């Protein structure tokens, strides 16, 4: 009897699991989704831009809540926001020269300030000394450079009078009992209407939008989840207005298989291609040059060019994208440290972009040699070996005998000779029978990370 009950319970759990896996919001096949995401999967590398009033205090984009700054004090940043050196054409050129293919900008961050000319608020750039719709200029500039465009929009709003005070709000109380008092006259229903209206503006006033980045949900006590945003209706509106748009995964709609198009690990490298229900899923890691998204004048933990390149290569080697962030200054310029990093990445991408664009995780039959990363282009059937630590003259490809037809350095297209082991003992360097030995120059090529391009045998 107990065994039968146990089997019944297990069966119900499996049935429930299967139902939840199949729960969907849209009638889109996996093939249709793959086609919709094809450009993004191919391009691999984008620019994130966090810009707003927080560029003036210049000490992190969460400064308002970190320091619990009231509206009356934060207002000074609105009054003095005047990015007179703002030139989005220059930003777009820098992104393109760095090898980036798309860009996402904060139209509104958590402080509620809008870079676009919204009909539903006065808290926007057109009412500051700059008196411009900064998003319109940005869209035009990035499109002119052939870059896809994306809008970040914060679901959170620390300025809106109806957004209820929660655990991340600048006005959060020390005592939990005080939340009810502080929220007595706040109405999330009104805020949901405001949120929906602004998202609708962004998706109707600026032409085709390639990516919508909604940020973020934090369920639990004194947090907010999909109910607070009316997420189901919101994403339905988004897909109706922009059928081809790609939407991230931060609406708290995990119960639906299509509640987001890609997952967004933030500020860390994944150990393996992320999966859900045993299936690999599209993913993109969003990362900063330093420890802050917004301009932080005194922040010092800036990554060097090699670290950034390894981040990009390793992400692609596990089937993912990188969205790398720049936080412009209050006058509208990129920080010189960001310019240096972008320039360094661009120099490498100019010569080695073929090992990134259109590439993904290598098939399992290709073993990754020590101190390398592999990327693979399934269309051209070329395998790329990224040499993170440049070896001595002899470089072993374990088990590659009969698998490659030709080898060359990608940066200059120069041939690399290879051979299978002959004989045994010290003369072969311990190579196994199915290994290949590549003869590399003693001097490391003048690129940050040399890449070997392998033309694979049929």
XYZ file of C-alpha atoms in Angstrom:
458
model
C 0.000 0.000 0.000
C 2.719 2.440 0.995
C 4.658 1.559 -2.155
C 1.605 2.271 -4.342
C 1.060 5.640 -2.669
C 4.712 6.471 -3.150
C 4.517 5.574 -6.841
C 1.367 7.681 -7.217
C 3.001 10.689 -5.556
C 6.101 10.330 -7.727
C 3.899 10.120 -10.796
C 2.023 13.263 -9.831
C 5.291 15.112 -9.206
C 6.626 14.089 -12.603
C 3.378 15.105 -14.262
C 3.447 18.456 -12.478
C 7.076 18.954 -13.500
C 6.290 18.135 -17.123
C 3.316 20.534 -17.078
C 5.421 23.351 -15.624
C 8.091 22.762 -18.237
C 5.501 23.085 -20.980
C 3.715 26.125 -19.557
C 4.052 28.885 -22.130
C 2.817 32.394 -22.837
C 3.339 32.451 -26.607
C 2.772 30.133 -29.558
C 6.383 30.120 -30.716
C 8.246 26.965 -31.687
C 11.867 26.377 -30.623
C 12.869 26.831 -34.274
C 11.103 30.192 -34.448
C 12.796 31.342 -31.263
C 16.170 30.224 -32.564
C 15.587 32.271 -35.723
C 14.497 35.326 -33.705
C 17.645 35.151 -31.578
C 19.986 34.240 -34.469
C 21.574 37.678 -34.887
C 22.218 37.972 -31.135
C 23.687 34.469 -30.894
C 25.956 35.277 -33.833
C 27.133 38.693 -32.626
C 28.184 37.564 -29.128
C 29.550 40.933 -27.906
C 27.637 44.047 -26.870
C 27.997 47.285 -24.930
C 25.973 48.065 -21.818
C 25.675 51.743 -20.888
C 24.622 52.890 -17.413
C 24.110 56.643 -17.423
C 21.980 59.001 -15.423
C 21.924 61.461 -12.536
C 24.210 59.181 -10.497
C 27.090 60.233 -12.769
C 27.219 63.519 -10.830
C 27.931 62.115 -7.342
C 30.126 59.605 -9.208
C 30.104 56.958 -6.507
C 27.993 54.063 -7.852
C 24.589 53.997 -9.557
C 22.968 52.798 -6.303
C 24.263 55.839 -4.406
C 20.741 57.060 -3.619
C 19.843 53.930 -1.663
C 23.345 53.086 -0.418
C 23.516 56.442 1.322
C 19.726 56.675 1.796
C 19.600 60.062 0.122
C 16.131 61.687 0.225
C 14.568 63.217 -2.896
C 15.160 66.727 -1.570
C 18.949 66.172 -1.558
C 19.093 64.023 -4.717
C 17.268 66.827 -6.562
C 20.537 68.759 -6.910
C 21.788 66.183 -9.406
C 18.684 66.743 -11.531
C 19.149 70.520 -11.332
C 22.777 70.319 -12.495
C 22.529 67.491 -15.040
C 24.032 69.053 -18.160
C 26.130 66.602 -20.242
C 27.359 69.273 -22.633
C 30.002 66.972 -24.179
C 27.508 64.215 -24.985
C 28.213 62.875 -28.469
C 26.520 59.511 -29.015
C 28.144 59.206 -32.446
C 31.492 59.028 -30.649
C 30.110 56.389 -28.276
C 28.844 54.328 -31.211
C 32.202 54.515 -32.992
C 34.010 53.348 -29.864
C 31.616 50.414 -29.470
C 32.038 49.402 -33.100
C 35.825 49.753 -32.993
C 35.883 47.529 -29.881
C 34.184 44.800 -31.906
C 30.768 45.198 -30.278
C 27.737 44.500 -32.454
C 24.880 45.752 -30.269
C 24.307 48.094 -27.337
C 21.863 48.478 -24.454
C 21.373 51.786 -22.613
C 19.602 52.657 -19.364
C 16.538 54.633 -20.428
C 15.566 54.753 -16.737
C 17.469 53.331 -13.784
C 16.274 52.653 -10.244
C 16.344 56.336 -9.255
C 13.470 56.902 -11.699
C 15.193 59.512 -13.866
C 14.383 59.147 -17.572
C 16.847 59.870 -20.351
C 13.915 59.862 -22.791
C 11.086 62.349 -23.258
C 8.228 60.574 -21.501
C 4.703 62.027 -21.428
C 4.112 60.466 -18.035
C 6.679 62.245 -15.880
C 8.505 65.530 -15.463
C 11.507 63.669 -14.076
C 13.328 63.473 -17.410
C 16.311 64.825 -19.316
C 14.245 67.305 -21.327
C 13.540 69.193 -18.082
C 17.198 69.384 -17.030
C 19.679 71.978 -18.330
C 20.564 69.714 -21.295
C 16.915 69.930 -22.520
C 17.253 66.959 -24.901
C 15.745 63.551 -25.484
C 19.077 61.806 -25.038
C 17.719 58.425 -26.097
C 16.562 59.675 -29.494
C 20.061 60.946 -30.328
C 21.579 57.711 -29.025
C 19.329 55.496 -31.128
C 20.071 57.479 -34.291
C 23.823 57.386 -33.669
C 24.087 53.672 -32.938
C 21.846 52.709 -35.824
C 24.012 54.818 -38.136
C 27.018 52.662 -37.177
C 25.094 49.483 -37.967
C 24.707 48.431 -34.340
C 21.582 46.766 -32.962
C 19.933 48.791 -30.201
C 18.520 47.794 -26.837
C 16.720 49.581 -24.027
C 17.269 48.882 -20.339
C 14.295 49.939 -18.242
C 14.210 49.630 -14.475
C 11.089 48.059 -13.028
C 12.141 49.768 -9.804
C 11.520 53.490 -9.229
C 12.726 55.206 -6.074
C 11.311 58.555 -7.206
C 7.729 57.653 -8.101
C 5.297 58.561 -5.271
C 3.256 55.347 -5.703
C 6.173 52.909 -5.774
C 5.917 51.198 -2.412
C 8.876 51.374 -0.089
C 10.629 48.006 0.133
C 13.888 46.569 1.393
C 15.989 48.225 -1.335
C 14.302 51.641 -1.238
C 16.274 54.690 0.008
C 13.471 55.414 2.515
C 13.426 51.869 3.966
C 12.846 51.941 7.720
C 14.904 50.289 10.411
C 11.825 48.740 11.992
C 9.668 46.383 9.915
C 6.495 47.696 11.516
C 7.092 51.076 9.902
C 6.698 49.784 6.320
C 2.893 49.873 6.582
C 2.912 53.453 7.817
C 5.289 54.629 5.087
C 3.276 52.913 2.357
C -0.163 54.027 3.557
C -0.726 56.450 0.674
C 1.257 54.601 -2.011
C -0.542 52.610 -4.697
C 1.371 50.008 -6.720
C -1.617 49.741 -9.055
C -0.989 53.306 -10.199
C 2.718 52.591 -10.520
C 2.048 49.507 -12.655
C 0.064 51.680 -15.058
C 2.947 54.172 -15.164
C 5.475 51.393 -15.807
C 3.386 49.917 -18.615
C 2.844 53.321 -20.217
C 6.554 54.091 -20.247
C 7.529 50.716 -21.694
C 4.894 51.272 -24.390
C 6.450 54.666 -25.174
C 9.893 53.153 -25.556
C 8.589 50.459 -27.885
C 6.542 52.793 -30.089
C 8.489 56.067 -30.296
C 11.963 54.918 -31.406
C 11.422 52.483 -34.259
C 12.611 48.900 -34.104
C 13.991 47.859 -30.710
C 16.196 44.768 -30.806
C 16.536 44.069 -27.068
C 14.492 45.008 -24.022
C 16.361 44.618 -20.738
C 13.930 44.822 -17.791
C 15.537 44.974 -14.352
C 14.763 43.419 -11.831
C 12.593 41.268 -9.521
C 13.440 40.442 -5.906
C 10.720 38.218 -4.420
C 10.353 37.625 -0.716
C 9.720 39.666 2.373
C 9.567 43.386 1.592
C 10.569 42.617 -1.996
C 8.775 42.609 -5.337
C 7.847 39.895 -7.808
C 5.873 39.330 -11.023
C 2.633 40.412 -9.351
C 4.037 43.836 -8.571
C 4.981 44.414 -12.208
C 1.984 42.605 -13.748
C 4.698 40.749 -15.624
C 2.501 38.463 -17.720
C 0.529 41.294 -19.263
C 3.663 43.413 -19.569
C 5.604 40.870 -21.609
C 2.554 40.172 -23.761
C 2.337 43.878 -24.574
C 6.051 43.975 -25.328
C 5.881 41.085 -27.779
C 2.774 42.531 -29.434
C 4.398 45.927 -29.982
C 7.788 44.510 -31.028
C 7.352 40.892 -32.215
C 11.054 40.466 -32.965
C 12.392 41.910 -29.727
C 14.585 39.820 -27.400
C 13.679 40.118 -23.695
C 15.823 39.172 -20.709
C 14.763 37.001 -17.771
C 14.203 39.392 -14.849
C 10.398 39.652 -14.815
C 10.116 36.749 -12.346
C 8.359 34.515 -14.879
C 10.366 31.325 -14.359
C 7.186 29.248 -14.235
C 6.832 29.860 -17.973
C 9.205 28.309 -20.494
C 9.096 31.551 -22.499
C 8.972 34.098 -19.666
C 12.341 35.403 -20.892
C 14.527 34.744 -23.918
C 17.905 34.465 -22.200
C 19.379 34.174 -18.717
C 21.618 36.876 -17.296
C 24.407 35.794 -14.915
C 25.734 39.084 -13.553
C 29.353 39.806 -12.671
C 30.585 36.216 -12.734
C 31.801 33.639 -15.243
C 29.682 30.519 -15.507
C 31.336 27.139 -14.956
C 29.357 25.534 -17.785
C 26.682 26.382 -20.339
C 23.582 27.160 -18.195
C 20.679 24.734 -18.428
C 17.025 24.696 -17.444
C 15.122 21.418 -17.209
C 18.196 19.694 -18.618
C 18.286 21.845 -21.763
C 20.945 24.376 -22.670
C 19.523 27.909 -22.752
C 20.651 31.165 -24.397
C 22.673 33.242 -21.968
C 24.576 36.475 -21.638
C 26.793 37.640 -18.798
C 26.660 41.347 -18.024
C 29.948 42.645 -16.701
C 31.671 45.870 -15.696
C 35.181 47.119 -16.368
C 35.413 47.829 -12.644
C 33.137 47.334 -9.645
C 30.448 49.813 -10.618
C 27.945 50.158 -13.453
C 27.571 53.923 -13.249
C 30.546 56.290 -13.394
C 32.574 55.915 -10.192
C 35.411 58.409 -10.135
C 37.422 56.824 -7.321
C 36.859 53.130 -8.085
C 40.165 51.311 -8.643
C 39.441 47.637 -9.351
C 39.622 47.916 -13.134
C 40.179 44.740 -15.154
C 43.056 44.691 -17.627
C 42.613 43.936 -21.325
C 43.678 40.300 -21.021
C 41.150 39.666 -18.238
C 38.407 41.162 -20.385
C 39.395 39.139 -23.432
C 39.494 35.926 -21.415
C 36.007 36.770 -20.125
C 34.735 37.173 -23.691
C 36.476 34.088 -25.077
C 35.471 31.887 -22.161
C 31.841 33.002 -22.421
C 31.712 32.184 -26.130
C 33.465 28.865 -25.429
C 30.441 27.956 -23.280
C 27.852 29.188 -25.775
C 27.246 32.647 -24.308
C 27.381 36.386 -24.945
C 29.059 39.247 -23.079
C 27.435 42.623 -22.420
C 30.273 44.833 -21.212
C 29.379 48.025 -19.391
C 30.550 51.613 -19.722
C 29.482 54.317 -17.256
C 29.842 57.728 -18.952
C 30.722 60.827 -16.948
C 28.307 63.602 -16.002
C 29.529 65.605 -19.015
C 28.839 62.740 -21.383
C 32.300 61.308 -22.028
C 33.658 57.816 -21.566
C 36.157 57.471 -18.730
C 39.732 57.276 -20.082
C 40.162 53.921 -18.360
C 37.167 52.610 -20.312
C 38.571 54.046 -23.540
C 41.864 52.237 -22.959
C 40.090 48.936 -22.327
C 37.830 49.329 -25.373
C 40.794 50.180 -27.568
C 42.749 47.153 -26.371
C 39.849 44.811 -26.973
C 39.239 46.365 -30.375
C 42.840 45.788 -31.460
C 42.464 42.081 -30.654
C 38.964 41.770 -32.132
C 40.029 43.342 -35.413
C 42.385 40.424 -36.020
C 40.637 37.646 -34.116
C 36.926 38.439 -34.318
C 36.429 35.384 -36.520
C 37.019 33.267 -33.414
C 34.140 35.057 -31.624
C 31.380 35.952 -34.079
C 29.198 33.001 -35.008
C 31.123 30.777 -32.614
C 30.036 28.610 -29.741
C 31.147 25.705 -27.556
C 33.356 23.168 -29.334
C 32.023 19.635 -29.933
C 32.992 17.168 -27.243
C 35.389 15.220 -29.482
C 37.855 18.114 -29.396
C 39.853 18.055 -26.184
C 40.908 21.405 -24.771
C 44.701 21.551 -24.297
C 46.026 22.967 -21.024
C 46.047 26.773 -20.720
C 43.752 27.251 -23.696
C 40.114 27.933 -24.518
C 38.282 26.566 -27.561
C 35.644 28.224 -29.695
C 33.994 26.659 -32.712
C 32.122 27.909 -35.765
C 29.522 25.279 -36.746
C 28.952 26.874 -40.169
C 32.574 27.056 -41.358
C 33.533 24.032 -39.227
C 36.635 25.763 -37.927
C 38.022 25.316 -34.455
C 39.864 28.077 -32.623
C 42.501 27.435 -29.988
C 43.060 30.514 -27.797
C 46.520 30.403 -26.213
C 46.096 31.976 -22.785
C 49.643 31.022 -21.806
C 51.927 30.996 -24.838
C 53.700 27.631 -25.024
C 57.202 26.731 -26.038
C 57.934 25.707 -29.589
C 56.123 22.362 -29.450
C 52.397 22.458 -28.732
C 50.324 19.292 -28.381
C 46.786 18.778 -29.595
C 45.708 15.641 -27.702
C 43.845 13.112 -29.828
C 43.670 15.355 -32.909
C 45.390 13.006 -35.356
C 43.313 12.836 -38.538
C 40.963 15.593 -37.361
C 42.534 18.672 -38.978
C 43.558 19.564 -42.523
C 45.353 22.865 -42.003
C 46.470 25.142 -39.175
C 47.330 28.835 -39.073
C 47.594 31.788 -36.741
C 44.397 33.774 -37.053
C 45.932 37.216 -36.558
C 48.073 37.044 -39.714
C 46.991 33.887 -41.553
C 50.473 32.370 -41.334
C 50.784 28.608 -41.607
C 51.534 26.442 -38.590
C 53.109 23.094 -39.410
C 51.946 20.004 -37.571
C 52.903 16.359 -37.409
C 52.002 13.101 -35.689
C 54.535 11.481 -33.368
C 57.150 9.256 -34.941
C 59.059 6.774 -32.795
C 58.833 6.838 -29.048
C 60.429 8.125 -25.868
C 62.001 11.540 -25.362
C 61.969 12.381 -29.088
C 58.178 12.536 -29.112
C 57.871 14.497 -25.887
C 55.518 11.872 -24.545
C 52.963 12.338 -27.334
C 50.408 9.578 -27.641
C 49.790 7.822 -30.926
C 46.730 9.952 -31.829
C 48.186 13.306 -30.764
C 49.414 16.059 -33.053
C 52.378 18.334 -32.504
C 52.225 21.937 -33.723
C 55.502 23.753 -34.330
C 55.059 27.291 -33.029
C 57.530 30.175 -33.273
C 59.602 30.707 -30.159
C 58.599 34.351 -29.964
C 54.985 35.001 -28.980
C 53.058 36.825 -31.740
C 52.376 40.479 -31.009
C 48.768 39.992 -29.933
C 47.413 39.786 -26.383
C 46.071 36.250 -26.824
C 47.257 34.391 -29.958
C 44.647 32.240 -31.678
C 45.259 29.117 -33.775
C 42.673 28.506 -36.463
C 42.183 24.837 -37.335
C 40.480 23.754 -40.544
C 38.831 20.491 -39.619
C 38.801 17.320 -41.672
C 35.441 16.214 -43.034
